[in-house]
mmCIF file of C-alpha atoms in Angstrom:
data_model
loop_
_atom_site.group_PDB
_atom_site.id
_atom_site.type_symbol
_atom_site.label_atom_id
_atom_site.label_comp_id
_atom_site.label_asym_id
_atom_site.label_seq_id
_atom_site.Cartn_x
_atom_site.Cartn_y
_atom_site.Cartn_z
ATOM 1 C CA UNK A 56 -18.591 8.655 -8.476
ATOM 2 C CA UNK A 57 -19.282 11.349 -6.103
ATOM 3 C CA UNK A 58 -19.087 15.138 -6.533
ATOM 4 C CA UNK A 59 -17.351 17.560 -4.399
ATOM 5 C CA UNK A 60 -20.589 19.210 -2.486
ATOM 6 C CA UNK A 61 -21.570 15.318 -1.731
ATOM 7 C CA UNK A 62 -18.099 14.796 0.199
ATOM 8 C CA UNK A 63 -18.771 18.506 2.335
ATOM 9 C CA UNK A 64 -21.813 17.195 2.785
ATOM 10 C CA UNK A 65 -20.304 14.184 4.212
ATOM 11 C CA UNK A 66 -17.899 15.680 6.285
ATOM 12 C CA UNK A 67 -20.715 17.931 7.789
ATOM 13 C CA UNK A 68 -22.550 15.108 8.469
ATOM 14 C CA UNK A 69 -19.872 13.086 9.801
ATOM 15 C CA UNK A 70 -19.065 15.635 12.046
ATOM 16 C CA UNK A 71 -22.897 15.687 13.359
ATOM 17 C CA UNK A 72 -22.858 12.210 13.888
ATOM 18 C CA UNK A 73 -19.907 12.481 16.034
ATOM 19 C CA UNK A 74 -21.308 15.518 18.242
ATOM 20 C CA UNK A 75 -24.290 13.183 18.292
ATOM 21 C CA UNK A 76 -23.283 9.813 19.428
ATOM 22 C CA UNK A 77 -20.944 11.936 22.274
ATOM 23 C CA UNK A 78 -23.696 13.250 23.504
ATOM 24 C CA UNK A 79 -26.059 9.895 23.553
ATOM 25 C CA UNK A 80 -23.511 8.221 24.605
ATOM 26 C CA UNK A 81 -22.816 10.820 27.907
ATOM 27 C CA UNK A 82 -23.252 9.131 31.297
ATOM 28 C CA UNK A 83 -24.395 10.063 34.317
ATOM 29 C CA UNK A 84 -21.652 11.702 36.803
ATOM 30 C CA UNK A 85 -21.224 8.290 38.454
ATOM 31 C CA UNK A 86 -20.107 6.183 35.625
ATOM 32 C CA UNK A 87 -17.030 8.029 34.429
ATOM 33 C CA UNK A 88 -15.603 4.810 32.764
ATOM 34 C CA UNK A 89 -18.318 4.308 30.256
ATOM 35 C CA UNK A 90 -17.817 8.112 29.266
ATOM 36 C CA UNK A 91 -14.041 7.499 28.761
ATOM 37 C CA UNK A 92 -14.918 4.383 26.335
ATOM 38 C CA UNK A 93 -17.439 6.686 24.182
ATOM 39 C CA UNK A 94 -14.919 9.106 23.931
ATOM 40 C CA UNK A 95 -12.344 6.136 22.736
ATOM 41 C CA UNK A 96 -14.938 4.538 20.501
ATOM 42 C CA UNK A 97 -14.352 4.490 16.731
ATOM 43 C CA UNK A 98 -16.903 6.237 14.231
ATOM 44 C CA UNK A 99 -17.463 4.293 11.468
ATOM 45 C CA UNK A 100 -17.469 6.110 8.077
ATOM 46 C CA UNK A 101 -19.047 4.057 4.557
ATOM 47 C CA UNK A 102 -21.398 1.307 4.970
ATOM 48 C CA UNK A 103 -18.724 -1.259 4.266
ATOM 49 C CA UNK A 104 -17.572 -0.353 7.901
ATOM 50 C CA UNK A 105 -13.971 -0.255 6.232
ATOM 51 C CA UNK A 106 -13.305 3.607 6.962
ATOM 52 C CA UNK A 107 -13.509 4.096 10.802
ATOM 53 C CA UNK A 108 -12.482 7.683 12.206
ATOM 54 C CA UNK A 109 -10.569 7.703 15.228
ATOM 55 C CA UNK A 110 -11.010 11.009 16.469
ATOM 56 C CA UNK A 111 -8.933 11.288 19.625
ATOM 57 C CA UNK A 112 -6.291 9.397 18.488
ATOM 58 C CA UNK A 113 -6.426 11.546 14.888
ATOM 59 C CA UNK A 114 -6.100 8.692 12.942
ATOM 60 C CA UNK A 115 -8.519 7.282 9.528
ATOM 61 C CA UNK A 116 -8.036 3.360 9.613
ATOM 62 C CA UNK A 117 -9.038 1.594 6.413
ATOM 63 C CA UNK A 118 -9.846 -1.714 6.885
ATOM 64 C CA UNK A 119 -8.695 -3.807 3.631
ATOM 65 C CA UNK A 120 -6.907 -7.162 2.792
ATOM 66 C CA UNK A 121 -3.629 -8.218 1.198
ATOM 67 C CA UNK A 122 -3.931 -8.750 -2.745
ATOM 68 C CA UNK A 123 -0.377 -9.024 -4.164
ATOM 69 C CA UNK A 124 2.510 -9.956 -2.926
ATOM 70 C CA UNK A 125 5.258 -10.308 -6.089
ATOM 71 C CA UNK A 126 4.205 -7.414 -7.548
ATOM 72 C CA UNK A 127 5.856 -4.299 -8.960
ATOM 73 C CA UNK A 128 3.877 -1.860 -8.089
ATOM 74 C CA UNK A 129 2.134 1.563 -8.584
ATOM 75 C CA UNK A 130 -0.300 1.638 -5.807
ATOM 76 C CA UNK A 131 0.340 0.537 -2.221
ATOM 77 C CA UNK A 132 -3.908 0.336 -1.543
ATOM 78 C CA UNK A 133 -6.522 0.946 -4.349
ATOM 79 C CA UNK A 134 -10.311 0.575 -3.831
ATOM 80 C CA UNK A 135 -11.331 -2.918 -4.756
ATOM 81 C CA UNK A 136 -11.783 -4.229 -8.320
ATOM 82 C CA UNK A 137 -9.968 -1.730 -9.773
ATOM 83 C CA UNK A 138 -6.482 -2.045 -9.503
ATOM 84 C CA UNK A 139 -5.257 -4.677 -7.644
ATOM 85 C CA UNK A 140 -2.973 -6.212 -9.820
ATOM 86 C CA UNK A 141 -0.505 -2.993 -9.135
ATOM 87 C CA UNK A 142 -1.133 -3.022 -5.059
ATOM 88 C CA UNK A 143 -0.204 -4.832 -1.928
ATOM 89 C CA UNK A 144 -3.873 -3.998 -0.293
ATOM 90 C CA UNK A 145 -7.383 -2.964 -1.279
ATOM 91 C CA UNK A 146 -10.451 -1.817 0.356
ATOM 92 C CA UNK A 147 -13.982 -1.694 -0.366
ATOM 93 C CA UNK A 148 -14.942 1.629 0.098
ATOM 94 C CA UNK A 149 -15.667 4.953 -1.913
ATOM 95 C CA UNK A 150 -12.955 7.432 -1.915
ATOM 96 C CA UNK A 151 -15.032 9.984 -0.584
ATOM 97 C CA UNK A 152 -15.033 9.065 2.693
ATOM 98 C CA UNK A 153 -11.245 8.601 3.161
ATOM 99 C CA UNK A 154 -10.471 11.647 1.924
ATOM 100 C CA UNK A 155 -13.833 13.191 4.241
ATOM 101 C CA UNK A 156 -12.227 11.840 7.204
ATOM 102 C CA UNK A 157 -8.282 13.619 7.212
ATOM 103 C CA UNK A 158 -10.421 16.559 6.457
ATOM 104 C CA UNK A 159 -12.525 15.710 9.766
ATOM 105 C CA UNK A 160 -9.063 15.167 11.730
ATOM 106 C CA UNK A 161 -7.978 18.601 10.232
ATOM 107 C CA UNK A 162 -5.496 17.145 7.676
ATOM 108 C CA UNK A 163 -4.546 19.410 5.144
ATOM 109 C CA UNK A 164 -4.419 18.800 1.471
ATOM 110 C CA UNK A 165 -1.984 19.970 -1.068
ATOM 111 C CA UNK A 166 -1.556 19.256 -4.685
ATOM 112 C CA UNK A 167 -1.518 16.436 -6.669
ATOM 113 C CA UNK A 168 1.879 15.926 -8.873
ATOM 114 C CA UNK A 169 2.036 18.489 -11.945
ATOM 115 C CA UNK A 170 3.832 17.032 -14.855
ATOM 116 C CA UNK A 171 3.411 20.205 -17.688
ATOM 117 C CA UNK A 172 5.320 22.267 -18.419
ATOM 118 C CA UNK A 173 7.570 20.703 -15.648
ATOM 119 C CA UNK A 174 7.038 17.904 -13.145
ATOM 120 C CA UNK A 175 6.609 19.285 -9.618
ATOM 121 C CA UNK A 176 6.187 16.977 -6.562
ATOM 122 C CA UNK A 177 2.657 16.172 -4.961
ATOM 123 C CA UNK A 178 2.861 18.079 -1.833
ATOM 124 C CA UNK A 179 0.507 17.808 1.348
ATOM 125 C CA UNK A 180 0.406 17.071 5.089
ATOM 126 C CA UNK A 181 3.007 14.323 5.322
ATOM 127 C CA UNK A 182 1.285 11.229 6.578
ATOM 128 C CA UNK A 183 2.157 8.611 8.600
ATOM 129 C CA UNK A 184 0.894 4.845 7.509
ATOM 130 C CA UNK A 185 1.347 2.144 9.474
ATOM 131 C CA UNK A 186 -0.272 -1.299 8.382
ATOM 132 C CA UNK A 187 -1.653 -3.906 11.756
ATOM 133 C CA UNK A 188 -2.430 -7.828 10.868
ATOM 134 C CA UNK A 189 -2.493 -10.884 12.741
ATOM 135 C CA UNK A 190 -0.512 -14.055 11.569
ATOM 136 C CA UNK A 191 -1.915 -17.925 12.312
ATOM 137 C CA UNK A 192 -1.053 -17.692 15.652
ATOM 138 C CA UNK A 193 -3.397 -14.402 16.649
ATOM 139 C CA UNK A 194 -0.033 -12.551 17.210
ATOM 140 C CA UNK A 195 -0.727 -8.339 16.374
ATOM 141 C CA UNK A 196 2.032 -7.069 14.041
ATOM 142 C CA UNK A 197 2.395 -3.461 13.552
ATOM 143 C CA UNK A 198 5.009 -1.950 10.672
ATOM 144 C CA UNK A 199 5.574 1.101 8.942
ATOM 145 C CA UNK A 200 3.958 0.572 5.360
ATOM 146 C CA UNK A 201 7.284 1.478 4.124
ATOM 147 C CA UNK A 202 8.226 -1.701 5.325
ATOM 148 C CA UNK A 203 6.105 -3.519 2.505
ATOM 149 C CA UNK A 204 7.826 -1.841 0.024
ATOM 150 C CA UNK A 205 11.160 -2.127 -1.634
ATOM 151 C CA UNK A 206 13.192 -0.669 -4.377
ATOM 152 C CA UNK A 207 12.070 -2.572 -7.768
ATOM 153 C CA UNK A 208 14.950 -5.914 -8.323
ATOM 154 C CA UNK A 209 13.105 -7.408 -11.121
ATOM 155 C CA UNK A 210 14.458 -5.252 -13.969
ATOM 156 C CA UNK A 211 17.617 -5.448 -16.155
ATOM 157 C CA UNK A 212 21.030 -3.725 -14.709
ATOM 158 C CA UNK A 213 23.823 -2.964 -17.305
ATOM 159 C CA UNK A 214 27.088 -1.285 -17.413
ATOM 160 C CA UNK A 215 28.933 -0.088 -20.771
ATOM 161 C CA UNK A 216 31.844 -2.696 -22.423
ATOM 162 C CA UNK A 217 33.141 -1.979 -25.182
ATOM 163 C CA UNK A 218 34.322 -5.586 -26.197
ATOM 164 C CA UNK A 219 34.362 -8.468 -23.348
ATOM 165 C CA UNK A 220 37.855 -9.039 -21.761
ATOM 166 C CA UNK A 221 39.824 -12.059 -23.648
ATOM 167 C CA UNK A 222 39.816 -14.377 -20.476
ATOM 168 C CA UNK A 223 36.112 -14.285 -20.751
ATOM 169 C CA UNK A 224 33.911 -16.890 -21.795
ATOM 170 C CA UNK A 225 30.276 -16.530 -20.602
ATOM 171 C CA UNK A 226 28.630 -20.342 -20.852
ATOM 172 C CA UNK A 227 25.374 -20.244 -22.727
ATOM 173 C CA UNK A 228 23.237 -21.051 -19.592
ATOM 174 C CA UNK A 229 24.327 -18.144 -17.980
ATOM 175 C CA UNK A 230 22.003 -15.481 -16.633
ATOM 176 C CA UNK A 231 24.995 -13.202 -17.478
ATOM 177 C CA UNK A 232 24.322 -11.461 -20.935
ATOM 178 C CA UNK A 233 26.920 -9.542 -23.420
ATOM 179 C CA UNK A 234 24.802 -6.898 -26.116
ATOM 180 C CA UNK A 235 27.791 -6.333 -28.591
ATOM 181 C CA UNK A 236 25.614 -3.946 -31.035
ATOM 182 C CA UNK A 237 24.648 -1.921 -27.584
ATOM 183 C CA UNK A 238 28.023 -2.835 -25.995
ATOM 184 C CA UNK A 239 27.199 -3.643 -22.727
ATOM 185 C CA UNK A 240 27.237 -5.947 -20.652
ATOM 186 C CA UNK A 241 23.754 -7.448 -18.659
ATOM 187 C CA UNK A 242 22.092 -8.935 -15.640
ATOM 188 C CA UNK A 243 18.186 -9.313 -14.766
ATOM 189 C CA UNK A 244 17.028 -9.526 -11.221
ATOM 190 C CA UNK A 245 18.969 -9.929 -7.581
ATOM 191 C CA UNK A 246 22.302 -11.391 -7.928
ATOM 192 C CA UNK A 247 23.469 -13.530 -4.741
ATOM 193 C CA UNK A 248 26.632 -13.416 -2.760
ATOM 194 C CA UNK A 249 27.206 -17.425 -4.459
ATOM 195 C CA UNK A 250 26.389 -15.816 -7.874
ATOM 196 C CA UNK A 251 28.552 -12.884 -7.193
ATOM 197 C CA UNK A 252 31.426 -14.722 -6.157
ATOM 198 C CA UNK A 253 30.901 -17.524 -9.746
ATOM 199 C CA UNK A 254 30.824 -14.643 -11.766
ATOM 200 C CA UNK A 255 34.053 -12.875 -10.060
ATOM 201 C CA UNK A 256 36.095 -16.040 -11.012
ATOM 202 C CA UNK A 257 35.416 -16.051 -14.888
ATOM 203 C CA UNK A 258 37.925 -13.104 -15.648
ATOM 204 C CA UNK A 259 41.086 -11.142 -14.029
ATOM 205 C CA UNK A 260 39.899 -8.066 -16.268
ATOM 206 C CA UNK A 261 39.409 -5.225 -13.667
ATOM 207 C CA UNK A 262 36.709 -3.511 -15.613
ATOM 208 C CA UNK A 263 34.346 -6.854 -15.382
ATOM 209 C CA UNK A 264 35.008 -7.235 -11.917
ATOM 210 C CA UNK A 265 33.637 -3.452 -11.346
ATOM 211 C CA UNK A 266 30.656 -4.660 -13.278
ATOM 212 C CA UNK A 267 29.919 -7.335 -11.577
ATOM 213 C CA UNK A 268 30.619 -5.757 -7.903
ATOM 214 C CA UNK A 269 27.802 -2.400 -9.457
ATOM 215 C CA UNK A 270 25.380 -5.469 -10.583
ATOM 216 C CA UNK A 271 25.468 -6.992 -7.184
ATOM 217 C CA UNK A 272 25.612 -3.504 -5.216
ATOM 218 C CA UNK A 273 22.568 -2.117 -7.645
ATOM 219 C CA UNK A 274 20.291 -5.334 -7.283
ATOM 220 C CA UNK A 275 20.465 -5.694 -3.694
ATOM 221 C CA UNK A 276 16.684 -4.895 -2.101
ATOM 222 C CA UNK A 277 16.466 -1.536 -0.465
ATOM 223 C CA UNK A 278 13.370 -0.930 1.672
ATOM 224 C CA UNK A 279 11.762 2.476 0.649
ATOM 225 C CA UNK A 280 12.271 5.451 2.367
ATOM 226 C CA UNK A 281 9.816 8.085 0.811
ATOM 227 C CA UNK A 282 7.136 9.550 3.219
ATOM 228 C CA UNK A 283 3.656 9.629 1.893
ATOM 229 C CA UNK A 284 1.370 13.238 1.722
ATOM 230 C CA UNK A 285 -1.999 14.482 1.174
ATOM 231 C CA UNK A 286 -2.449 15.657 -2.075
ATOM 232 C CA UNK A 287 -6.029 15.135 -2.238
ATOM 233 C CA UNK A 288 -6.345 13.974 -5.630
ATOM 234 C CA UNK A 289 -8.653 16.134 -8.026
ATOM 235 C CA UNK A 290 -12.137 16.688 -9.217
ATOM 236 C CA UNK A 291 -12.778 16.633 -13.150
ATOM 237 C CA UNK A 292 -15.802 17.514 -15.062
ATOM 238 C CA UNK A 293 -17.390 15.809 -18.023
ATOM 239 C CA UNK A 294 -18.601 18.947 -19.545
ATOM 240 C CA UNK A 295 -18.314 22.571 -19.148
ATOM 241 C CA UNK A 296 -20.444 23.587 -16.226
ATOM 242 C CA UNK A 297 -21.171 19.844 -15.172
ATOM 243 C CA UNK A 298 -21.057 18.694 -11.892
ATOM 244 C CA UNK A 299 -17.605 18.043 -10.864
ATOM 245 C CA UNK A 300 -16.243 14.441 -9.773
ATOM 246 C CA UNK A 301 -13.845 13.009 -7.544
ATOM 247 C CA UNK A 302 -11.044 11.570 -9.510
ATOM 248 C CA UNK A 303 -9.764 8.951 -6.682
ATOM 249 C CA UNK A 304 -12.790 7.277 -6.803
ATOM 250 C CA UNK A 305 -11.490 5.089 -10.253
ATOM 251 C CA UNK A 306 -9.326 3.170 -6.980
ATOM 252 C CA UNK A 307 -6.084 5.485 -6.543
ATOM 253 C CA UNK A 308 -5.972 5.885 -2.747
ATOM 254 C CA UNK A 309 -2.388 5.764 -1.935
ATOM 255 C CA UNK A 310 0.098 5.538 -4.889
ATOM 256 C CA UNK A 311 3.791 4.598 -5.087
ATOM 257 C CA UNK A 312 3.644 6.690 -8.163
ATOM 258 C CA UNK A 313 2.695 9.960 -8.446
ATOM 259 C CA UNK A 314 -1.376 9.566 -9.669
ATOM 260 C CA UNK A 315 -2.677 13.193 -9.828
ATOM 261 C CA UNK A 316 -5.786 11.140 -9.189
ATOM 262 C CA UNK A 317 -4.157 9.497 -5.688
ATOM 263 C CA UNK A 318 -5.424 10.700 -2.497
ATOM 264 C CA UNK A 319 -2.307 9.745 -0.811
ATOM 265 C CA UNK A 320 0.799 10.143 -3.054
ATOM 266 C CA UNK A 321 4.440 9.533 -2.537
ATOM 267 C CA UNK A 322 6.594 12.801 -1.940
ATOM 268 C CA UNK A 323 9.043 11.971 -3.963
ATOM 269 C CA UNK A 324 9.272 11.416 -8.558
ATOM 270 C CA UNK A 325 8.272 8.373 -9.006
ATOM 271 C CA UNK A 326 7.594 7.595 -12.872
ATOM 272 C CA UNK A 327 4.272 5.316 -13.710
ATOM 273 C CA UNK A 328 6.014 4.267 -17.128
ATOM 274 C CA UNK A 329 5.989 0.509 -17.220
ATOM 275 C CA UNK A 330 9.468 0.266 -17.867
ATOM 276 C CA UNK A 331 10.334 2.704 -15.141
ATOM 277 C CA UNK A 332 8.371 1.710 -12.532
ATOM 278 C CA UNK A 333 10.200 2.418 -8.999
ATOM 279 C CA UNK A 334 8.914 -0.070 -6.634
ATOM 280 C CA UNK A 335 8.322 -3.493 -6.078
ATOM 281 C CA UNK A 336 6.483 -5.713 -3.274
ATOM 282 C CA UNK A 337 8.555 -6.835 -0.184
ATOM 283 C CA UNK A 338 7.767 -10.346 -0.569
ATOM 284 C CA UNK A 339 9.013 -11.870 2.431
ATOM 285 C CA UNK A 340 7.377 -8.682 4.922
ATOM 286 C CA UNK A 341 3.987 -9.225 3.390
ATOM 287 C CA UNK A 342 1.712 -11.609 5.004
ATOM 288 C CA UNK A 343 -0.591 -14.337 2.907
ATOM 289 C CA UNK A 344 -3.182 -12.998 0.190
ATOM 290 C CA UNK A 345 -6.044 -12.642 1.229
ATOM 291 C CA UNK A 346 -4.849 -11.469 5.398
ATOM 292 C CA UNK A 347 -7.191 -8.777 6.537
ATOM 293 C CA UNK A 348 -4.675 -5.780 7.487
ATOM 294 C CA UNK A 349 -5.549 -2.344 9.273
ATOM 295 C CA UNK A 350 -4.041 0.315 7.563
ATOM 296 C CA UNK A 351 -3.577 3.380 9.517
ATOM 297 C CA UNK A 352 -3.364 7.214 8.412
ATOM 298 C CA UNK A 353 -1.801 9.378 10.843
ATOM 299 C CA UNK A 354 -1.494 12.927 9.828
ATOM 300 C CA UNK A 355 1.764 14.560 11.160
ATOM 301 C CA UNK A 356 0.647 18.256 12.025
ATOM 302 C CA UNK A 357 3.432 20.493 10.625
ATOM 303 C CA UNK A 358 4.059 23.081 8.007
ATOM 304 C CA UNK A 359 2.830 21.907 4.767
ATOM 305 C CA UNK A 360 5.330 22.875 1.770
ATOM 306 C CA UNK A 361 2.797 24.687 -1.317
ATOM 307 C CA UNK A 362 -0.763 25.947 -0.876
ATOM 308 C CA UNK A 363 -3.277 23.889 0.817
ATOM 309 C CA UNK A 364 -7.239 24.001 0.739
ATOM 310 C CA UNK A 365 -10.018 21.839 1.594
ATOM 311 C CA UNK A 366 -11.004 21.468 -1.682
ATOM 312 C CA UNK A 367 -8.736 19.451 -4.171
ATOM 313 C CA UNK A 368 -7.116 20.837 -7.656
ATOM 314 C CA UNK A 369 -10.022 21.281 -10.221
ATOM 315 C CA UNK A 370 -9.485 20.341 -13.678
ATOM 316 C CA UNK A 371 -12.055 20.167 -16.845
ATOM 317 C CA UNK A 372 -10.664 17.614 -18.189
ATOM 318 C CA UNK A 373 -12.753 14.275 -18.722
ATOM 319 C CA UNK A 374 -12.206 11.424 -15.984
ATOM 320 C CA UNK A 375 -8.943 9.780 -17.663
ATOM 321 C CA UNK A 376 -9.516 5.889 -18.454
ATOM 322 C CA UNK A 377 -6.945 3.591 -17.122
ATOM 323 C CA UNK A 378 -4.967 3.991 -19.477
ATOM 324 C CA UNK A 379 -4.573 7.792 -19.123
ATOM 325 C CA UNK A 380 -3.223 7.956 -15.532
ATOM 326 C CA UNK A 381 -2.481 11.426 -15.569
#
């Protein structure tokens, strides 16, 4: 894990390498087009060769591959072997040099989510993430990462009945559930326009019917529509006067719930409680596990909502385990 003069260290030194390699790379007068391809050329970062800074174009691209597909999820990309079983992508990489490089674009971080005394949103320059893969066929695809990522259908959706109506018999192979100590009435998962229209016909009662129309209305996938910022995610120390340490290096990069650890956090509450969890995977948007996908950050430069420095929220706290997310 690395501490917080190591990642000014690497921004100074990214930023030397860059003046650098301009001016090796500077032509004669009479070859104008190889200048204009230095200029375009990307800088790469780690030496994974998975961060690459695009400095023109102001955009970090993390070069990572598809992990999950089906799952709910609290990360959208995590650093590898560390949470993948929670994100769509991961990339091999220290955290360092992701967060190094919006600095080096002249992103601007806020603060991570606070959660005591009250929860307050992460705020930071919003940014823009778009995610580039080829299919079989060599074909470039380029979506909004939001486009990956849906409202969560695999949970339970209930509405209150007091008793169920008396022309209402639900078979026992039914997916359709009655609680009578809880009093209400139950259904896990997406319901279909067939199912829907099955479960319409079992009862004149107008109530049911209402319940059945909110199930179908409530379960329906909704792509997600929350922008992502820079919080910058925190340094912690082990002891009093230790050297501090960047907390997004345990693998939160860019969270679908708020991480006080996550580099990249959604603006929006968004509970990590397992039986809250917000989002899910797209399934059908997401290409096959394993697909190696360019995800791009792309720093929209407007006012940023709360204070903003270069260096991220300090805490003394002791890194949390996975367990302890925030």
């Amino acid at each position: 894990m690395r501490t917080f003069p190591q990642i000014l260290l690497l921004l100074f030194v990214t930023s030397g390498m860059l003046t650098t390699a301009r001016a090796a790379d500077k032509p004669a007068a009479k070859k104008p087009a190889k200048q204009e391809k230095a200029a375009d050329a990307l800088v790469k970062l780690n030496p994974e060769e998975t961060v690459l800074l695009d400095l023109k174009g102001k955009r970090v691209l993390l070069k990572t591959k598809v992990v999950q597909r089906e799952a709910v999820l609290e990360f959208f990309c995590c650093l590898s072997q560390t949470l993948e079983h929670e994100s769509i992508v991961s990339l091999d990489s220290k955290a360092m040099y992701i967060h190094a490089a919006l600095l080096r674009i002249g992103a601007k971080p806020g603060k991570p989510a606070q959660f005591d005394p009250e929860y307050k949103p992460p705020t930071g320059q919003k940014i823009d993430i778009f995610v580039q893969w080829r299919d079989k066929k060599k074909t470039l695809h380029r979506v909004r990462a939001q486009d990956w990522v849906q409202r969560v259908t695999r949970r339970f959706y209930s509405v209150p009945m007091e008793k169920l109506p008396n022309d209402l018999k639900i078979p026992a192979e039914s997916e359709l559930r009655y609680d009578k100590f809880a009093k209400e009435l139950l259904w896990f998962g997406p319901m279909t326009e067939k199912q829907k229209k099955r479960l319409l016909a079992w009862s004149k009662d107008a109530a049911y019917k209402k319940g059945i129309e909110k199930f179908f209305d409530d379960s329906q996938p909704r792509k997600m529509t929350a922008e992502w910022v820079f919080a910058g995610s925190q340094f912690v120390r082990d002891e009093p006067g230790g050297p501090e340490y960047y907390l997004a290096e345990s693998g939160q990069i860019i969270s679908v719930a708020n991480f006080s650890s996550s580099i990249i956090d959604v603006a929006m509450k968004s509970t990590d409680a397992e039986a809250n969890l917000l989002f899910e995977a797209a399934t059908d948007q997401i290409p096959p596990l394993g697909t190696e996908v360019t995800v791009e950050l792309i720093p929209q430069f407007k006012p940023v909502k709360g204070e903003a420095s270069k260096k991220p929220a300090t805490t003394s706290k002791t890194t949390p385990s996975k367990s302890s997310k925030k």
